Amino acid sequence: MTPEQLRSFCLSFNAAVEEFPFPGAPEVSVFKVGGKVFALTTLDARPLTVNLKCDPEEAIRLRGEHPGLIVPGWHMNKRHWNTVTVDGGLPDRLVRELVEDSYDLVVARLPRAERLRLDRP
């Protein structure tokens, strides 16, 4: 997956926005829904990585199945976040699933009215 494909995919979700909230690191893209982060990346970094929210048990399983490519979230709560290397070592389909899961986890924690607005139960 290329940086452009990752950005496009993150922005394809309902109400997803890209922000650059770190003045000291203006290259860091933060993708949010309802004001909450679901993906964080530096699109020009090599290798390309993205921090994604993950169910804690699933996070451990994924790290075991993909050592070195999925690791505890860098600068994030390591129980709930993974850093995923998006350089072709993982199938694009899996990366898309992990991004979607992250989005869904964040949406699930939004107030009910916000979830209904997003058309997500």
Backbone as XML, in Angstrom:
<?xml version="1.0"?>
<chain id="A" units="angstrom">
  <residue number="1" name="MET">
    <atom name="N" x="0.846" y="-1.179" z="0.000"/>
    <atom name="CA" x="0.000" y="0.000" z="0.000"/>
    <atom name="C" x="0.888" y="1.237" z="0.000"/>
  </residue>
  <residue number="2" name="THR">
    <atom name="N" x="0.573" y="2.159" z="-0.860"/>
    <atom name="CA" x="1.352" y="3.398" z="-0.947"/>
    <atom name="C" x="0.830" y="4.412" z="0.071"/>
  </residue>
  <residue number="3" name="PRO">
    <atom name="N" x="1.614" y="5.448" z="0.352"/>
    <atom name="CA" x="1.121" y="6.493" z="1.254"/>
    <atom name="C" x="-0.181" y="7.124" z="0.758"/>
  </residue>
  <residue number="4" name="GLU">
    <atom name="N" x="-0.295" y="7.348" z="-0.538"/>
    <atom name="CA" x="-1.506" y="7.941" z="-1.099"/>
    <atom name="C" x="-2.702" y="7.008" z="-0.907"/>
  </residue>
  <residue number="5" name="GLN">
    <atom name="N" x="-2.491" y="5.707" z="-1.092"/>
    <atom name="CA" x="-3.575" y="4.746" z="-0.895"/>
    <atom name="C" x="-3.998" y="4.688" z="0.574"/>
  </residue>
  <residue number="6" name="LEU">
    <atom name="N" x="-3.023" y="4.753" z="1.474"/>
    <atom name="CA" x="-3.343" y="4.745" z="2.900"/>
    <atom name="C" x="-4.165" y="5.980" z="3.257"/>
  </residue>
  <residue number="7" name="ARG">
    <atom name="N" x="-3.735" y="7.146" z="2.812"/>
    <atom name="CA" x="-4.472" y="8.388" z="3.087"/>
    <atom name="C" x="-5.890" y="8.296" z="2.524"/>
  </residue>
  <residue number="8" name="SER">
    <atom name="N" x="-6.015" y="7.887" z="1.287"/>
    <atom name="CA" x="-7.332" y="7.775" z="0.657"/>
    <atom name="C" x="-8.236" y="6.816" z="1.414"/>
  </residue>
  <residue number="9" name="PHE">
    <atom name="N" x="-7.680" y="5.693" z="1.809"/>
    <atom name="CA" x="-8.491" y="4.710" z="2.515"/>
    <atom name="C" x="-8.953" y="5.261" z="3.860"/>
  </residue>
  <residue number="10" name="CYS">
    <atom name="N" x="-8.060" y="5.889" z="4.599"/>
    <atom name="CA" x="-8.445" y="6.465" z="5.896"/>
    <atom name="C" x="-9.536" y="7.517" z="5.727"/>
  </residue>
  <residue number="11" name="LEU">
    <atom name="N" x="-9.454" y="8.293" z="4.670"/>
    <atom name="CA" x="-10.440" y="9.353" z="4.450"/>
    <atom name="C" x="-11.730" y="8.856" z="3.807"/>
  </residue>
  <residue number="12" name="SER">
    <atom name="N" x="-11.775" y="7.579" z="3.422"/>
    <atom name="CA" x="-12.971" y="7.033" z="2.778"/>
    <atom name="C" x="-14.086" y="6.719" z="3.770"/>
  </residue>
  <residue number="13" name="PHE">
    <atom name="N" x="-13.785" y="6.708" z="5.053"/>
    <atom name="CA" x="-14.794" y="6.393" z="6.066"/>
    <atom name="C" x="-15.666" y="7.614" z="6.352"/>
  </residue>
  <residue number="14" name="ASN">
    <atom name="N" x="-16.910" y="7.359" z="6.758"/>
    <atom name="CA" x="-17.845" y="8.434" z="7.086"/>
    <atom name="C" x="-17.240" y="9.388" z="8.108"/>
  </residue>
  <residue number="15" name="ALA">
    <atom name="N" x="-17.257" y="10.671" z="7.792"/>
    <atom name="CA" x="-16.846" y="11.752" z="8.701"/>
    <atom name="C" x="-15.372" y="11.708" z="9.097"/>
  </residue>
  <residue number="16" name="ALA">
    <atom name="N" x="-14.563" y="10.938" z="8.388"/>
    <atom name="CA" x="-13.125" y="10.892" z="8.689"/>
    <atom name="C" x="-12.464" y="12.175" z="8.191"/>
  </residue>
  <residue number="17" name="VAL">
    <atom name="N" x="-11.561" y="12.699" z="9.009"/>
    <atom name="CA" x="-10.814" y="13.899" z="8.642"/>
    <atom name="C" x="-9.332" y="13.671" z="8.925"/>
  </residue>
  <residue number="18" name="GLU">
    <atom name="N" x="-8.506" y="14.402" z="8.213"/>
    <atom name="CA" x="-7.063" y="14.367" z="8.438"/>
    <atom name="C" x="-6.659" y="15.690" z="9.070"/>
  </residue>
  <residue number="19" name="GLU">
    <atom name="N" x="-5.896" y="15.606" z="10.149"/>
    <atom name="CA" x="-5.409" y="16.799" z="10.831"/>
    <atom name="C" x="-3.905" y="16.682" z="11.037"/>
  </residue>
  <residue number="20" name="PHE">
    <atom name="N" x="-3.287" y="17.822" z="11.303"/>
    <atom name="CA" x="-1.861" y="17.898" z="11.572"/>
    <atom name="C" x="-1.697" y="18.662" z="12.886"/>
  </residue>
  <residue number="21" name="PRO">
    <atom name="N" x="-1.969" y="18.008" z="14.026"/>
    <atom name="CA" x="-2.077" y="18.715" z="15.305"/>
    <atom name="C" x="-0.764" y="18.982" z="16.033"/>
  </residue>
  <residue number="22" name="PHE">
    <atom name="N" x="0.349" y="18.498" z="15.511"/>
    <atom name="CA" x="1.603" y="18.615" z="16.241"/>
    <atom name="C" x="2.501" y="19.667" z="15.593"/>
  </residue>
  <residue number="23" name="PRO">
    <atom name="N" x="2.563" y="20.881" z="16.163"/>
    <atom name="CA" x="3.397" y="21.937" z="15.570"/>
    <atom name="C" x="4.864" y="21.533" z="15.440"/>
  </residue>
  <residue number="24" name="GLY">
    <atom name="N" x="5.343" y="20.734" z="16.369"/>
    <atom name="CA" x="6.736" y="20.299" z="16.323"/>
    <atom name="C" x="6.989" y="19.169" z="15.344"/>
  </residue>
  <residue number="25" name="ALA">
    <atom name="N" x="5.908" y="18.582" z="14.831"/>
    <atom name="CA" x="6.019" y="17.486" z="13.862"/>
    <atom name="C" x="4.901" y="17.644" z="12.822"/>
  </residue>
  <residue number="26" name="PRO">
    <atom name="N" x="5.013" y="18.660" z="11.969"/>
    <atom name="CA" x="3.933" y="18.953" z="11.024"/>
    <atom name="C" x="3.709" y="17.870" z="9.970"/>
  </residue>
  <residue number="27" name="GLU">
    <atom name="N" x="4.630" y="16.933" z="9.857"/>
    <atom name="CA" x="4.503" y="15.862" z="8.873"/>
    <atom name="C" x="3.609" y="14.716" z="9.350"/>
  </residue>
  <residue number="28" name="VAL">
    <atom name="N" x="3.215" y="14.726" z="10.626"/>
    <atom name="CA" x="2.411" y="13.641" z="11.188"/>
    <atom name="C" x="0.939" y="13.857" z="10.856"/>
  </residue>
  <residue number="29" name="SER">
    <atom name="N" x="0.375" y="12.913" z="10.096"/>
    <atom name="CA" x="-1.043" y="12.929" z="9.748"/>
    <atom name="C" x="-1.815" y="12.159" z="10.812"/>
  </residue>
  <residue number="30" name="VAL">
    <atom name="N" x="-2.874" y="12.785" z="11.310"/>
    <atom name="CA" x="-3.744" y="12.149" z="12.292"/>
    <atom name="C" x="-5.137" y="12.070" z="11.680"/>
  </residue>
  <residue number="31" name="PHE">
    <atom name="N" x="-5.657" y="10.853" z="11.586"/>
    <atom name="CA" x="-6.982" y="10.641" z="11.026"/>
    <atom name="C" x="-7.951" y="10.435" z="12.176"/>
  </residue>
  <residue number="32" name="LYS">
    <atom name="N" x="-9.043" y="11.212" z="12.150"/>
    <atom name="CA" x="-9.997" y="11.209" z="13.255"/>
    <atom name="C" x="-11.414" y="11.022" z="12.743"/>
  </residue>
  <residue number="33" name="VAL">
    <atom name="N" x="-12.254" y="10.535" z="13.660"/>
    <atom name="CA" x="-13.695" y="10.511" z="13.454"/>
    <atom name="C" x="-14.315" y="10.972" z="14.763"/>
  </residue>
  <residue number="34" name="GLY">
    <atom name="N" x="-15.240" y="11.900" z="14.680"/>
    <atom name="CA" x="-15.865" y="12.419" z="15.888"/>
    <atom name="C" x="-14.871" y="13.033" z="16.849"/>
  </residue>
  <residue number="35" name="GLY">
    <atom name="N" x="-13.776" y="13.572" z="16.330"/>
    <atom name="CA" x="-12.748" y="14.186" z="17.166"/>
    <atom name="C" x="-11.806" y="13.209" z="17.836"/>
  </residue>
  <residue number="36" name="LYS">
    <atom name="N" x="-11.939" y="11.925" z="17.544"/>
    <atom name="CA" x="-11.101" y="10.881" z="18.161"/>
    <atom name="C" x="-10.201" y="10.238" z="17.111"/>
  </residue>
  <residue number="37" name="VAL">
    <atom name="N" x="-8.973" y="9.954" z="17.491"/>
    <atom name="CA" x="-7.965" y="9.383" z="16.587"/>
    <atom name="C" x="-8.251" y="7.908" z="16.314"/>
  </residue>
  <residue number="38" name="PHE">
    <atom name="N" x="-8.199" y="7.535" z="15.027"/>
    <atom name="CA" x="-8.235" y="6.110" z="14.683"/>
    <atom name="C" x="-6.997" y="5.678" z="13.905"/>
  </residue>
  <residue number="39" name="ALA">
    <atom name="N" x="-6.216" y="6.618" z="13.390"/>
    <atom name="CA" x="-4.970" y="6.283" z="12.687"/>
    <atom name="C" x="-4.020" y="7.469" z="12.768"/>
  </residue>
  <residue number="40" name="LEU">
    <atom name="N" x="-2.744" y="7.146" z="12.905"/>
    <atom name="CA" x="-1.707" y="8.175" z="13.018"/>
    <atom name="C" x="-0.504" y="7.688" z="12.220"/>
  </residue>
  <residue number="41" name="THR">
    <atom name="N" x="0.018" y="8.532" z="11.320"/>
    <atom name="CA" x="1.120" y="8.110" z="10.469"/>
    <atom name="C" x="1.936" y="9.307" z="9.999"/>
  </residue>
  <residue number="42" name="THR">
    <atom name="N" x="3.136" y="9.029" z="9.555"/>
    <atom name="CA" x="3.947" y="9.997" z="8.821"/>
    <atom name="C" x="4.047" y="9.434" z="7.409"/>
  </residue>
  <residue number="43" name="LEU">
    <atom name="N" x="3.287" y="10.022" z="6.493"/>
    <atom name="CA" x="3.127" y="9.440" z="5.163"/>
    <atom name="C" x="4.405" y="9.419" z="4.335"/>
  </residue>
  <residue number="44" name="ASP">
    <atom name="N" x="5.395" y="10.262" z="4.682"/>
    <atom name="CA" x="6.640" y="10.237" z="3.912"/>
    <atom name="C" x="7.739" y="9.422" z="4.599"/>
  </residue>
  <residue number="45" name="ALA">
    <atom name="N" x="7.409" y="8.734" z="5.674"/>
    <atom name="CA" x="8.402" y="7.920" z="6.389"/>
    <atom name="C" x="8.701" y="6.637" z="5.613"/>
  </residue>
  <residue number="46" name="ARG">
    <atom name="N" x="9.913" y="6.169" z="5.760"/>
    <atom name="CA" x="10.317" y="4.880" z="5.183"/>
    <atom name="C" x="10.978" y="4.071" z="6.260"/>
  </residue>
  <residue number="47" name="PRO">
    <atom name="N" x="10.480" y="2.913" z="6.636"/>
    <atom name="CA" x="9.276" y="2.320" z="6.066"/>
    <atom name="C" x="8.020" y="3.057" z="6.533"/>
  </residue>
  <residue number="48" name="LEU">
    <atom name="N" x="6.974" y="2.944" z="5.731"/>
    <atom name="CA" x="5.688" y="3.543" z="6.065"/>
    <atom name="C" x="5.047" y="2.720" z="7.175"/>
  </residue>
  <residue number="49" name="THR">
    <atom name="N" x="4.674" y="3.384" z="8.264"/>
    <atom name="CA" x="3.976" y="2.719" z="9.366"/>
    <atom name="C" x="2.744" y="3.528" z="9.714"/>
  </residue>
  <residue number="50" name="VAL">
    <atom name="N" x="1.796" y="2.874" z="10.387"/>
    <atom name="CA" x="0.593" y="3.549" z="10.853"/>
    <atom name="C" x="0.232" y="2.974" z="12.222"/>
  </residue>
  <residue number="51" name="ASN">
    <atom name="N" x="-0.105" y="3.859" z="13.151"/>
    <atom name="CA" x="-0.590" y="3.438" z="14.462"/>
    <atom name="C" x="-2.097" y="3.273" z="14.368"/>
  </residue>
  <residue number="52" name="LEU">
    <atom name="N" x="-2.578" y="2.103" z="14.823"/>
    <atom name="CA" x="-3.999" y="1.789" z="14.744"/>
    <atom name="C" x="-4.499" y="1.248" z="16.073"/>
  </residue>
  <residue number="53" name="LYS">
    <atom name="N" x="-5.698" y="1.652" z="16.443"/>
    <atom name="CA" x="-6.337" y="1.147" z="17.649"/>
    <atom name="C" x="-6.702" y="-0.320" z="17.414"/>
  </residue>
  <residue number="54" name="CYS">
    <atom name="N" x="-6.640" y="-1.121" z="18.483"/>
    <atom name="CA" x="-6.892" y="-2.550" z="18.339"/>
    <atom name="C" x="-7.412" y="-3.111" z="19.657"/>
  </residue>
  <residue number="55" name="ASP">
    <atom name="N" x="-8.293" y="-4.083" z="19.573"/>
    <atom name="CA" x="-8.720" y="-4.810" z="20.763"/>
    <atom name="C" x="-7.471" y="-5.407" z="21.412"/>
  </residue>
  <residue number="56" name="PRO">
    <atom name="N" x="-7.314" y="-5.292" z="22.734"/>
    <atom name="CA" x="-6.077" y="-5.765" z="23.375"/>
    <atom name="C" x="-5.713" y="-7.224" z="23.083"/>
  </residue>
  <residue number="57" name="GLU">
    <atom name="N" x="-6.680" y="-8.125" z="23.117"/>
    <atom name="CA" x="-6.369" y="-9.536" z="22.845"/>
    <atom name="C" x="-5.971" y="-9.741" z="21.380"/>
  </residue>
  <residue number="58" name="GLU">
    <atom name="N" x="-6.673" y="-9.047" z="20.494"/>
    <atom name="CA" x="-6.352" y="-9.124" z="19.064"/>
    <atom name="C" x="-4.969" y="-8.532" z="18.799"/>
  </residue>
  <residue number="59" name="ALA">
    <atom name="N" x="-4.630" y="-7.465" z="19.510"/>
    <atom name="CA" x="-3.321" y="-6.825" z="19.339"/>
    <atom name="C" x="-2.204" y="-7.823" z="19.631"/>
  </residue>
  <residue number="60" name="ILE">
    <atom name="N" x="-2.334" y="-8.558" z="20.711"/>
    <atom name="CA" x="-1.312" y="-9.550" z="21.089"/>
    <atom name="C" x="-1.228" y="-10.649" z="20.031"/>
  </residue>
  <residue number="61" name="ARG">
    <atom name="N" x="-2.384" y="-11.125" z="19.567"/>
    <atom name="CA" x="-2.406" y="-12.188" z="18.555"/>
    <atom name="C" x="-1.721" y="-11.716" z="17.268"/>
  </residue>
  <residue number="62" name="LEU">
    <atom name="N" x="-2.051" y="-10.509" z="16.831"/>
    <atom name="CA" x="-1.465" y="-9.987" z="15.593"/>
    <atom name="C" x="0.045" y="-9.809" z="15.715"/>
  </residue>
  <residue number="63" name="ARG">
    <atom name="N" x="0.497" y="-9.335" z="16.863"/>
    <atom name="CA" x="1.945" y="-9.163" z="17.078"/>
    <atom name="C" x="2.666" y="-10.500" z="16.995"/>
  </residue>
  <residue number="64" name="GLY">
    <atom name="N" x="2.033" y="-11.552" z="17.528"/>
    <atom name="CA" x="2.631" y="-12.887" z="17.475"/>
    <atom name="C" x="2.656" y="-13.462" z="16.075"/>
  </residue>
  <residue number="65" name="GLU">
    <atom name="N" x="1.611" y="-13.190" z="15.299"/>
    <atom name="CA" x="1.522" y="-13.725" z="13.935"/>
    <atom name="C" x="2.393" y="-12.963" z="12.945"/>
  </residue>
  <residue number="66" name="HIS">
    <atom name="N" x="2.679" y="-11.686" z="13.240"/>
    <atom name="CA" x="3.423" y="-10.841" z="12.296"/>
    <atom name="C" x="4.545" y="-10.093" z="13.020"/>
  </residue>
  <residue number="67" name="PRO">
    <atom name="N" x="5.486" y="-10.838" z="13.622"/>
    <atom name="CA" x="6.555" y="-10.165" z="14.374"/>
    <atom name="C" x="7.360" y="-9.231" z="13.482"/>
  </residue>
  <residue number="68" name="GLY">
    <atom name="N" x="7.645" y="-8.068" z="14.022"/>
    <atom name="CA" x="8.420" y="-7.076" z="13.287"/>
    <atom name="C" x="7.582" y="-6.209" z="12.363"/>
  </residue>
  <residue number="69" name="LEU">
    <atom name="N" x="6.429" y="-6.707" z="11.933"/>
    <atom name="CA" x="5.554" y="-5.932" z="11.058"/>
    <atom name="C" x="4.397" y="-5.308" z="11.823"/>
  </residue>
  <residue number="70" name="ILE">
    <atom name="N" x="3.983" y="-5.953" z="12.905"/>
    <atom name="CA" x="2.962" y="-5.404" z="13.801"/>
    <atom name="C" x="3.555" y="-5.460" z="15.201"/>
  </residue>
  <residue number="71" name="VAL">
    <atom name="N" x="3.759" y="-4.286" z="15.778"/>
    <atom name="CA" x="4.424" y="-4.169" z="17.080"/>
    <atom name="C" x="3.583" y="-3.256" z="17.978"/>
  </residue>
  <residue number="72" name="PRO">
    <atom name="N" x="3.868" y="-3.251" z="19.296"/>
    <atom name="CA" x="3.135" y="-2.346" z="20.182"/>
    <atom name="C" x="3.226" y="-0.901" z="19.689"/>
  </residue>
  <residue number="73" name="GLY">
    <atom name="N" x="2.142" y="-0.173" z="19.832"/>
    <atom name="CA" x="2.043" y="1.189" z="19.309"/>
    <atom name="C" x="3.133" y="2.111" z="19.816"/>
  </residue>
  <residue number="74" name="TRP">
    <atom name="N" x="3.854" y="2.709" z="18.892"/>
    <atom name="CA" x="4.940" y="3.627" z="19.226"/>
    <atom name="C" x="4.333" y="4.924" z="19.726"/>
  </residue>
  <residue number="75" name="HIS">
    <atom name="N" x="4.751" y="5.357" z="20.901"/>
    <atom name="CA" x="4.242" y="6.576" z="21.547"/>
    <atom name="C" x="2.749" y="6.513" z="21.831"/>
  </residue>
  <residue number="76" name="MET">
    <atom name="N" x="2.204" y="5.303" z="21.968"/>
    <atom name="CA" x="0.771" y="5.130" z="22.222"/>
    <atom name="C" x="0.611" y="4.149" z="23.379"/>
  </residue>
  <residue number="77" name="ASN">
    <atom name="N" x="-0.625" y="3.998" z="23.855"/>
    <atom name="CA" x="-0.925" y="2.992" z="24.860"/>
    <atom name="C" x="-0.722" y="1.619" z="24.213"/>
  </residue>
  <residue number="78" name="LYS">
    <atom name="N" x="0.281" y="0.907" z="24.645"/>
    <atom name="CA" x="0.682" y="-0.334" z="23.985"/>
    <atom name="C" x="-0.335" y="-1.457" z="24.144"/>
  </residue>
  <residue number="79" name="ARG">
    <atom name="N" x="-1.243" y="-1.305" z="25.075"/>
    <atom name="CA" x="-2.300" y="-2.308" z="25.246"/>
    <atom name="C" x="-3.365" y="-2.171" z="24.150"/>
  </residue>
  <residue number="80" name="HIS">
    <atom name="N" x="-3.637" y="-0.943" z="23.722"/>
    <atom name="CA" x="-4.744" y="-0.680" z="22.799"/>
    <atom name="C" x="-4.320" y="-0.246" z="21.400"/>
  </residue>
  <residue number="81" name="TRP">
    <atom name="N" x="-3.027" y="-0.079" z="21.167"/>
    <atom name="CA" x="-2.563" y="0.413" z="19.872"/>
    <atom name="C" x="-1.429" y="-0.452" z="19.335"/>
  </residue>
  <residue number="82" name="ASN">
    <atom name="N" x="-1.440" y="-0.667" z="18.019"/>
    <atom name="CA" x="-0.353" y="-1.340" z="17.315"/>
    <atom name="C" x="0.244" y="-0.383" z="16.295"/>
  </residue>
  <residue number="83" name="THR">
    <atom name="N" x="1.529" y="-0.538" z="16.053"/>
    <atom name="CA" x="2.171" y="0.121" z="14.919"/>
    <atom name="C" x="2.323" y="-0.943" z="13.842"/>
  </residue>
  <residue number="84" name="VAL">
    <atom name="N" x="1.742" y="-0.665" z="12.693"/>
    <atom name="CA" x="1.698" y="-1.610" z="11.582"/>
    <atom name="C" x="2.596" y="-1.085" z="10.459"/>
  </residue>
  <residue number="85" name="THR">
    <atom name="N" x="3.539" y="-1.912" z="10.012"/>
    <atom name="CA" x="4.410" y="-1.540" z="8.900"/>
    <atom name="C" x="3.673" y="-1.820" z="7.594"/>
  </residue>
  <residue number="86" name="VAL">
    <atom name="N" x="3.571" y="-0.781" z="6.771"/>
    <atom name="CA" x="2.774" y="-0.839" z="5.544"/>
    <atom name="C" x="3.727" y="-0.730" z="4.354"/>
  </residue>
  <residue number="87" name="ASP">
    <atom name="N" x="4.651" y="-1.664" z="4.233"/>
    <atom name="CA" x="5.656" y="-1.573" z="3.165"/>
    <atom name="C" x="5.579" y="-2.743" z="2.203"/>
  </residue>
  <residue number="88" name="GLY">
    <atom name="N" x="4.479" y="-3.476" z="2.222"/>
    <atom name="CA" x="4.333" y="-4.625" z="1.340"/>
    <atom name="C" x="4.573" y="-5.945" z="2.039"/>
  </residue>
  <residue number="89" name="GLY">
    <atom name="N" x="5.068" y="-5.924" z="3.285"/>
    <atom name="CA" x="5.292" y="-7.168" z="4.020"/>
    <atom name="C" x="3.998" y="-7.824" z="4.470"/>
  </residue>
  <residue number="90" name="LEU">
    <atom name="N" x="2.952" y="-7.015" z="4.616"/>
    <atom name="CA" x="1.622" y="-7.521" z="4.969"/>
    <atom name="C" x="0.714" y="-7.366" z="3.754"/>
  </residue>
  <residue number="91" name="PRO">
    <atom name="N" x="-0.237" y="-8.272" z="3.579"/>
    <atom name="CA" x="-1.184" y="-8.092" z="2.465"/>
    <atom name="C" x="-1.979" y="-6.793" z="2.645"/>
  </residue>
  <residue number="92" name="ASP">
    <atom name="N" x="-2.200" y="-6.070" z="1.556"/>
    <atom name="CA" x="-2.983" y="-4.833" z="1.622"/>
    <atom name="C" x="-4.358" y="-5.077" z="2.228"/>
  </residue>
  <residue number="93" name="ARG">
    <atom name="N" x="-4.934" y="-6.232" z="1.928"/>
    <atom name="CA" x="-6.252" y="-6.575" z="2.470"/>
    <atom name="C" x="-6.235" y="-6.563" z="3.992"/>
  </residue>
  <residue number="94" name="LEU">
    <atom name="N" x="-5.172" y="-7.127" z="4.600"/>
    <atom name="CA" x="-5.053" y="-7.147" z="6.058"/>
    <atom name="C" x="-4.892" y="-5.722" z="6.596"/>
  </residue>
  <residue number="95" name="VAL">
    <atom name="N" x="-4.083" y="-4.919" z="5.948"/>
    <atom name="CA" x="-3.894" y="-3.533" z="6.388"/>
    <atom name="C" x="-5.230" y="-2.803" z="6.353"/>
  </residue>
  <residue number="96" name="ARG">
    <atom name="N" x="-5.991" y="-2.973" z="5.273"/>
    <atom name="CA" x="-7.307" y="-2.318" z="5.175"/>
    <atom name="C" x="-8.235" y="-2.793" z="6.296"/>
  </residue>
  <residue number="97" name="GLU">
    <atom name="N" x="-8.211" y="-4.091" z="6.594"/>
    <atom name="CA" x="-9.043" y="-4.625" z="7.680"/>
    <atom name="C" x="-8.653" y="-4.006" z="9.022"/>
  </residue>
  <residue number="98" name="LEU">
    <atom name="N" x="-7.353" y="-3.851" z="9.259"/>
    <atom name="CA" x="-6.889" y="-3.282" z="10.528"/>
    <atom name="C" x="-7.269" y="-1.811" z="10.650"/>
  </residue>
  <residue number="99" name="VAL">
    <atom name="N" x="-7.196" y="-1.071" z="9.548"/>
    <atom name="CA" x="-7.612" y="0.333" z="9.571"/>
    <atom name="C" x="-9.114" y="0.409" z="9.846"/>
  </residue>
  <residue number="100" name="GLU">
    <atom name="N" x="-9.892" y="-0.420" z="9.167"/>
    <atom name="CA" x="-11.345" y="-0.418" z="9.372"/>
    <atom name="C" x="-11.701" y="-0.812" z="10.803"/>
  </residue>
  <residue number="101" name="ASP">
    <atom name="N" x="-11.013" y="-1.810" z="11.344"/>
    <atom name="CA" x="-11.259" y="-2.218" z="12.735"/>
    <atom name="C" x="-10.966" y="-1.068" z="13.695"/>
  </residue>
  <residue number="102" name="SER">
    <atom name="N" x="-9.890" y="-0.338" z="13.442"/>
    <atom name="CA" x="-9.534" y="0.801" z="14.282"/>
    <atom name="C" x="-10.643" y="1.858" z="14.225"/>
  </residue>
  <residue number="103" name="TYR">
    <atom name="N" x="-11.092" y="2.180" z="13.028"/>
    <atom name="CA" x="-12.181" y="3.144" z="12.851"/>
    <atom name="C" x="-13.418" y="2.668" z="13.616"/>
  </residue>
  <residue number="104" name="ASP">
    <atom name="N" x="-13.784" y="1.397" z="13.448"/>
    <atom name="CA" x="-14.977" y="0.859" z="14.097"/>
    <atom name="C" x="-14.871" y="0.906" z="15.624"/>
  </residue>
  <residue number="105" name="LEU">
    <atom name="N" x="-13.687" y="0.612" z="16.159"/>
    <atom name="CA" x="-13.496" y="0.672" z="17.618"/>
    <atom name="C" x="-13.700" y="2.092" z="18.136"/>
  </residue>
  <residue number="106" name="VAL">
    <atom name="N" x="-13.206" y="3.067" z="17.407"/>
    <atom name="CA" x="-13.363" y="4.463" z="17.823"/>
    <atom name="C" x="-14.825" y="4.880" z="17.718"/>
  </residue>
  <residue number="107" name="VAL">
    <atom name="N" x="-15.468" y="4.543" z="16.613"/>
    <atom name="CA" x="-16.878" y="4.899" z="16.429"/>
    <atom name="C" x="-17.735" y="4.266" z="17.524"/>
  </residue>
  <residue number="108" name="ALA">
    <atom name="N" x="-17.432" y="3.039" z="17.899"/>
    <atom name="CA" x="-18.218" y="2.341" z="18.921"/>
    <atom name="C" x="-18.196" y="3.072" z="20.263"/>
  </residue>
  <residue number="109" name="ARG">
    <atom name="N" x="-17.176" y="3.866" z="20.510"/>
    <atom name="CA" x="-17.053" y="4.605" z="21.777"/>
    <atom name="C" x="-17.639" y="6.015" z="21.702"/>
  </residue>
  <residue number="110" name="LEU">
    <atom name="N" x="-18.115" y="6.412" z="20.529"/>
    <atom name="CA" x="-18.725" y="7.729" z="20.383"/>
    <atom name="C" x="-20.133" y="7.710" z="20.976"/>
  </residue>
  <residue number="111" name="PRO">
    <atom name="N" x="-20.661" y="8.856" z="21.347"/>
    <atom name="CA" x="-22.040" y="8.917" z="21.834"/>
    <atom name="C" x="-23.010" y="8.348" z="20.793"/>
  </residue>
  <residue number="112" name="ARG">
    <atom name="N" x="-24.115" y="7.782" z="21.285"/>
    <atom name="CA" x="-25.077" y="7.115" z="20.412"/>
    <atom name="C" x="-25.545" y="8.027" z="19.275"/>
  </residue>
  <residue number="113" name="ALA">
    <atom name="N" x="-25.851" y="9.269" z="19.579"/>
    <atom name="CA" x="-26.326" y="10.194" z="18.551"/>
    <atom name="C" x="-25.294" y="10.365" z="17.443"/>
  </residue>
  <residue number="114" name="GLU">
    <atom name="N" x="-24.043" y="10.429" z="17.820"/>
    <atom name="CA" x="-22.965" y="10.555" z="16.826"/>
    <atom name="C" x="-22.862" y="9.290" z="15.973"/>
  </residue>
  <residue number="115" name="ARG">
    <atom name="N" x="-22.962" y="8.119" z="16.614"/>
    <atom name="CA" x="-22.916" y="6.850" z="15.867"/>
    <atom name="C" x="-24.068" y="6.781" z="14.865"/>
  </residue>
  <residue number="116" name="LEU">
    <atom name="N" x="-25.264" y="7.192" z="15.289"/>
    <atom name="CA" x="-26.423" y="7.153" z="14.395"/>
    <atom name="C" x="-26.222" y="8.115" z="13.224"/>
  </residue>
  <residue number="117" name="ARG">
    <atom name="N" x="-25.617" y="9.252" z="13.482"/>
    <atom name="CA" x="-25.324" y="10.212" z="12.430"/>
    <atom name="C" x="-24.371" y="9.601" z="11.396"/>
  </residue>
  <residue number="118" name="LEU">
    <atom name="N" x="-23.464" y="8.763" z="11.878"/>
    <atom name="CA" x="-22.498" y="8.093" z="10.998"/>
    <atom name="C" x="-23.083" y="6.848" z="10.351"/>
  </residue>
  <residue number="119" name="ASP">
    <atom name="N" x="-24.340" y="6.517" z="10.724"/>
    <atom name="CA" x="-25.001" y="5.331" z="10.211"/>
    <atom name="C" x="-24.279" y="4.055" z="10.619"/>
  </residue>
  <residue number="120" name="ARG">
    <atom name="N" x="-23.774" y="4.040" z="11.882"/>
    <atom name="CA" x="-23.087" y="2.885" z="12.438"/>
    <atom name="C" x="-23.789" y="2.518" z="13.750"/>
  </residue>
  <residue number="121" name="PRO">
    <atom name="N" x="-24.350" y="1.325" z="13.880"/>
    <atom name="CA" x="-25.059" y="0.953" z="15.123"/>
    <atom name="C" x="-24.152" y="0.866" z="16.327"/>
  </residue>
</chain>
